[in-house]
Amino acid sequence: MPDDAVIQIDRLSFAYPQTPVLDEVRLLIPRGDFVCMVGPNGGGKTTLLRLILGLLTPTSGTVRVFGRSPIEVRRRIGYMPQHTQLDPQFPVRAVDVVQMGRLGSGLVGPLRAADKAKALAALEEVRLADCARRPFAALSGGQRQRVLIARALACDPELLLMDEPTANLDPLVQDDMHELLHELNQRLTIVLVSHDVGFVTQHAKTVVCVNRQVRVHCASEITGDAIQALYGHAVHMVQHDHEH
Amino acid sequence: MEFLHAVREQSFLQVALLTGLLASVACGLVGSYVVVRRITYLAGGIAHCVLGGLGAARYLAVVHQWSWLHPLMGAVVAALVAAVIIGLVSLRAKQREDTVIGALWAIGMALGVLFIARTPGYQVDLMSYLFGSILMVTRGDLWLLVVLDVLVIAISVLYYHPLLAVCFDEEFARLRGLRVEVYYILLLCLTALTVVLLVSVVGIVMVIALLTLPVAVAGHFCKTLWQLMLLSTVLSMVMTTAGLAISYGPDLPAGATTILLAGSVYILVVFAAQLPHLFPRRTPAREQSPSSTDTRG
């Protein structure tokens, strides 16, 4: 069983000075899972994501990723932040951004051809190969999200962590994104934070409600049911996690 | 024309011209990093701390007969120390970063002023450090400047990709295993060395303008960081050379002339970029309006 676990969180608590954020969290995410983290703003979703990445250290308890500490296995994790955190005027092209996914420690001098090829392949995978040489700043919100996914894919990850991949997208673009992530889930374990009910109902295998504590809802038992029932259940879950 | 003649005849002008061209390369490369990473204020702090080093070196050389100590060496040491301290403050004290850097900025200057006041001899040093004295650069200085320049260029080019990644998205760079803090301090040290190069050209007070204005102008035309670096370098070369040439005839201060020239070019480019917004083309608007006039008519 532990062999199969990609993320293993045990009795984890995290607090900023005088502000408890997460309390006694237990979570086990198996290989190949598609996890959607939902919950109210300030409930601790992004904090949990940053703990899994090793960008924050737990106040108590443990986080294991691939059975090791997150910092040791960082290079096996692909991470997609929200593009709104980045400077919109920065002079880079889409392909330059994706190539950053190929950087390792102590890399000096020009990029290797193999790394460039990998970056282009990642752009192709998110269907943006024709935008490779366009400035990142000139792309639409949805295209930028996809460039950041390509950058995460260029890392050759086994685990993909994403912060709001469908935020501020119009419905058509959202559908494309759902499809893309569904494809990626065939070979990757995916954990994402989202307010998007579409994910929760259509693609997520596991729904994790985060609000100080964590409740895991196995979405697989409801995926076979009628969509109506799914929506009912999803809405119910969102209401339900406001309670705890 | 008169300037071209003078350059051929006067070796001090040749040295001044070379100083400007050398400094421009470091200025274009490092200035681009400083502007895209938005650390102009930190660069300003480093620049003003340089006065402390210049003053201390001058004081030690004159009062304690450390004649081997060139003021530029003092400047390099002070700039690097300031870069490391300011970098650590910026990394650790996120909440009060600007307050602490503002204080360091003034403390560095105050030290310099005291040292220079206690140094017997020429008081003109203070003015030339603050406002530049490109015409007073000697052949001996030039060798030091060449060494600094080569160092800055080599590091900026060699570490282009990691520095780009750290400037664009520090968190992601950290997740790829890059030692972000080390690269950040390295970038500030590069800034420090570039500041020392530029102090000879335009002086401490105006360094920031020369570090950022060519980049700000080039930013309107460039898609990538290396294009920005190349164009800023060229612009910086043109501006320092033109500043020197314009100031030579009427005997104006070269540093101030260069900065005013750079500032004017920047304002022109910003204005030109705004033109399409200020005066939108009228014709398409008229083509659309008939429908409304038709209904009214």
Short mmCIF file of C-alpha atoms in Angstrom, two decimals, chain A residues 50 53 55 74-75 77 79 81 86-87 89-93 96-97 100-101 103-105 107-109 111 135-136 151 155, chain B residues 35-38 157-162 164-165 167-169 171-172 174-179 183 222-226 228:
data_model
loop_
_atom_site.label_atom_id
_atom_site.label_comp_id
_atom_site.label_asym_id
_atom_site.label_seq_id
_atom_site.Cartn_x
_atom_site.Cartn_y
_atom_site.Cartn_z
CA ARG A 50 2.55 24.52 -0.81
CA LEU A 53 5.67 21.12 -2.62
CA LEU A 55 7.64 25.47 0.06
CA ARG A 74 10.88 18.23 -5.92
CA ARG A 75 12.26 17.44 -9.33
CA ILE A 77 6.85 17.13 -9.23
CA TYR A 79 3.86 22.63 -10.52
CA PRO A 81 0.97 28.33 -10.27
CA LEU A 86 3.64 36.56 -12.73
CA ASP A 87 4.77 39.94 -14.07
CA GLN A 89 5.32 42.80 -18.75
CA PHE A 90 8.23 40.39 -18.46
CA PRO A 91 10.05 40.04 -21.82
CA VAL A 92 9.81 36.30 -22.49
CA ARG A 93 8.30 34.17 -25.23
CA ASP A 96 11.34 30.57 -23.06
CA VAL A 97 8.88 30.02 -20.21
CA MET A 100 12.50 26.95 -17.61
CA GLY A 101 11.00 23.56 -16.82
CA LEU A 103 16.51 23.88 -15.69
CA GLY A 104 18.45 21.84 -13.18
CA SER A 105 20.75 22.94 -10.39
CA LEU A 107 23.13 24.72 -15.17
CA VAL A 108 25.56 27.08 -16.88
CA GLY A 109 25.82 28.24 -20.48
CA LEU A 111 20.54 25.12 -23.27
CA PRO A 135 5.52 36.91 -26.21
CA PHE A 136 4.02 35.43 -23.04
CA ARG A 151 6.37 24.23 -18.33
CA CYS A 155 9.93 18.81 -15.97
CA VAL B 35 14.60 46.38 -14.57
CA VAL B 36 12.78 43.08 -15.21
CA ARG B 37 13.36 41.92 -11.63
CA ARG B 38 12.21 45.38 -10.41
CA VAL B 157 26.05 35.61 -20.09
CA LEU B 158 27.09 32.30 -18.51
CA TYR B 159 24.25 32.31 -15.97
CA TYR B 160 21.66 33.76 -18.36
CA HIS B 161 19.16 30.89 -18.11
CA PRO B 162 19.12 30.42 -14.33
CA LEU B 164 16.17 34.53 -16.25
CA ALA B 165 14.22 31.77 -14.45
CA CYS B 167 13.80 36.78 -12.22
CA PHE B 168 10.64 35.50 -13.95
CA ASP B 169 9.31 33.08 -11.33
CA GLU B 171 9.16 30.04 -6.67
CA PHE B 172 9.23 27.80 -9.72
CA ARG B 174 13.28 27.05 -6.35
CA LEU B 175 11.14 24.01 -7.13
CA ARG B 176 13.53 23.08 -9.95
CA GLY B 177 16.31 22.87 -7.38
CA LEU B 178 17.92 26.24 -8.17
CA ARG B 179 19.49 27.97 -5.17
CA TYR B 183 21.40 33.70 -7.63
CA CYS B 222 12.00 43.75 -27.46
CA LYS B 223 10.31 40.38 -27.03
CA THR B 224 12.99 38.55 -25.07
CA LEU B 225 15.49 39.32 -22.35
CA TRP B 226 18.56 38.86 -24.56
CA LEU B 228 16.54 43.69 -24.39
#
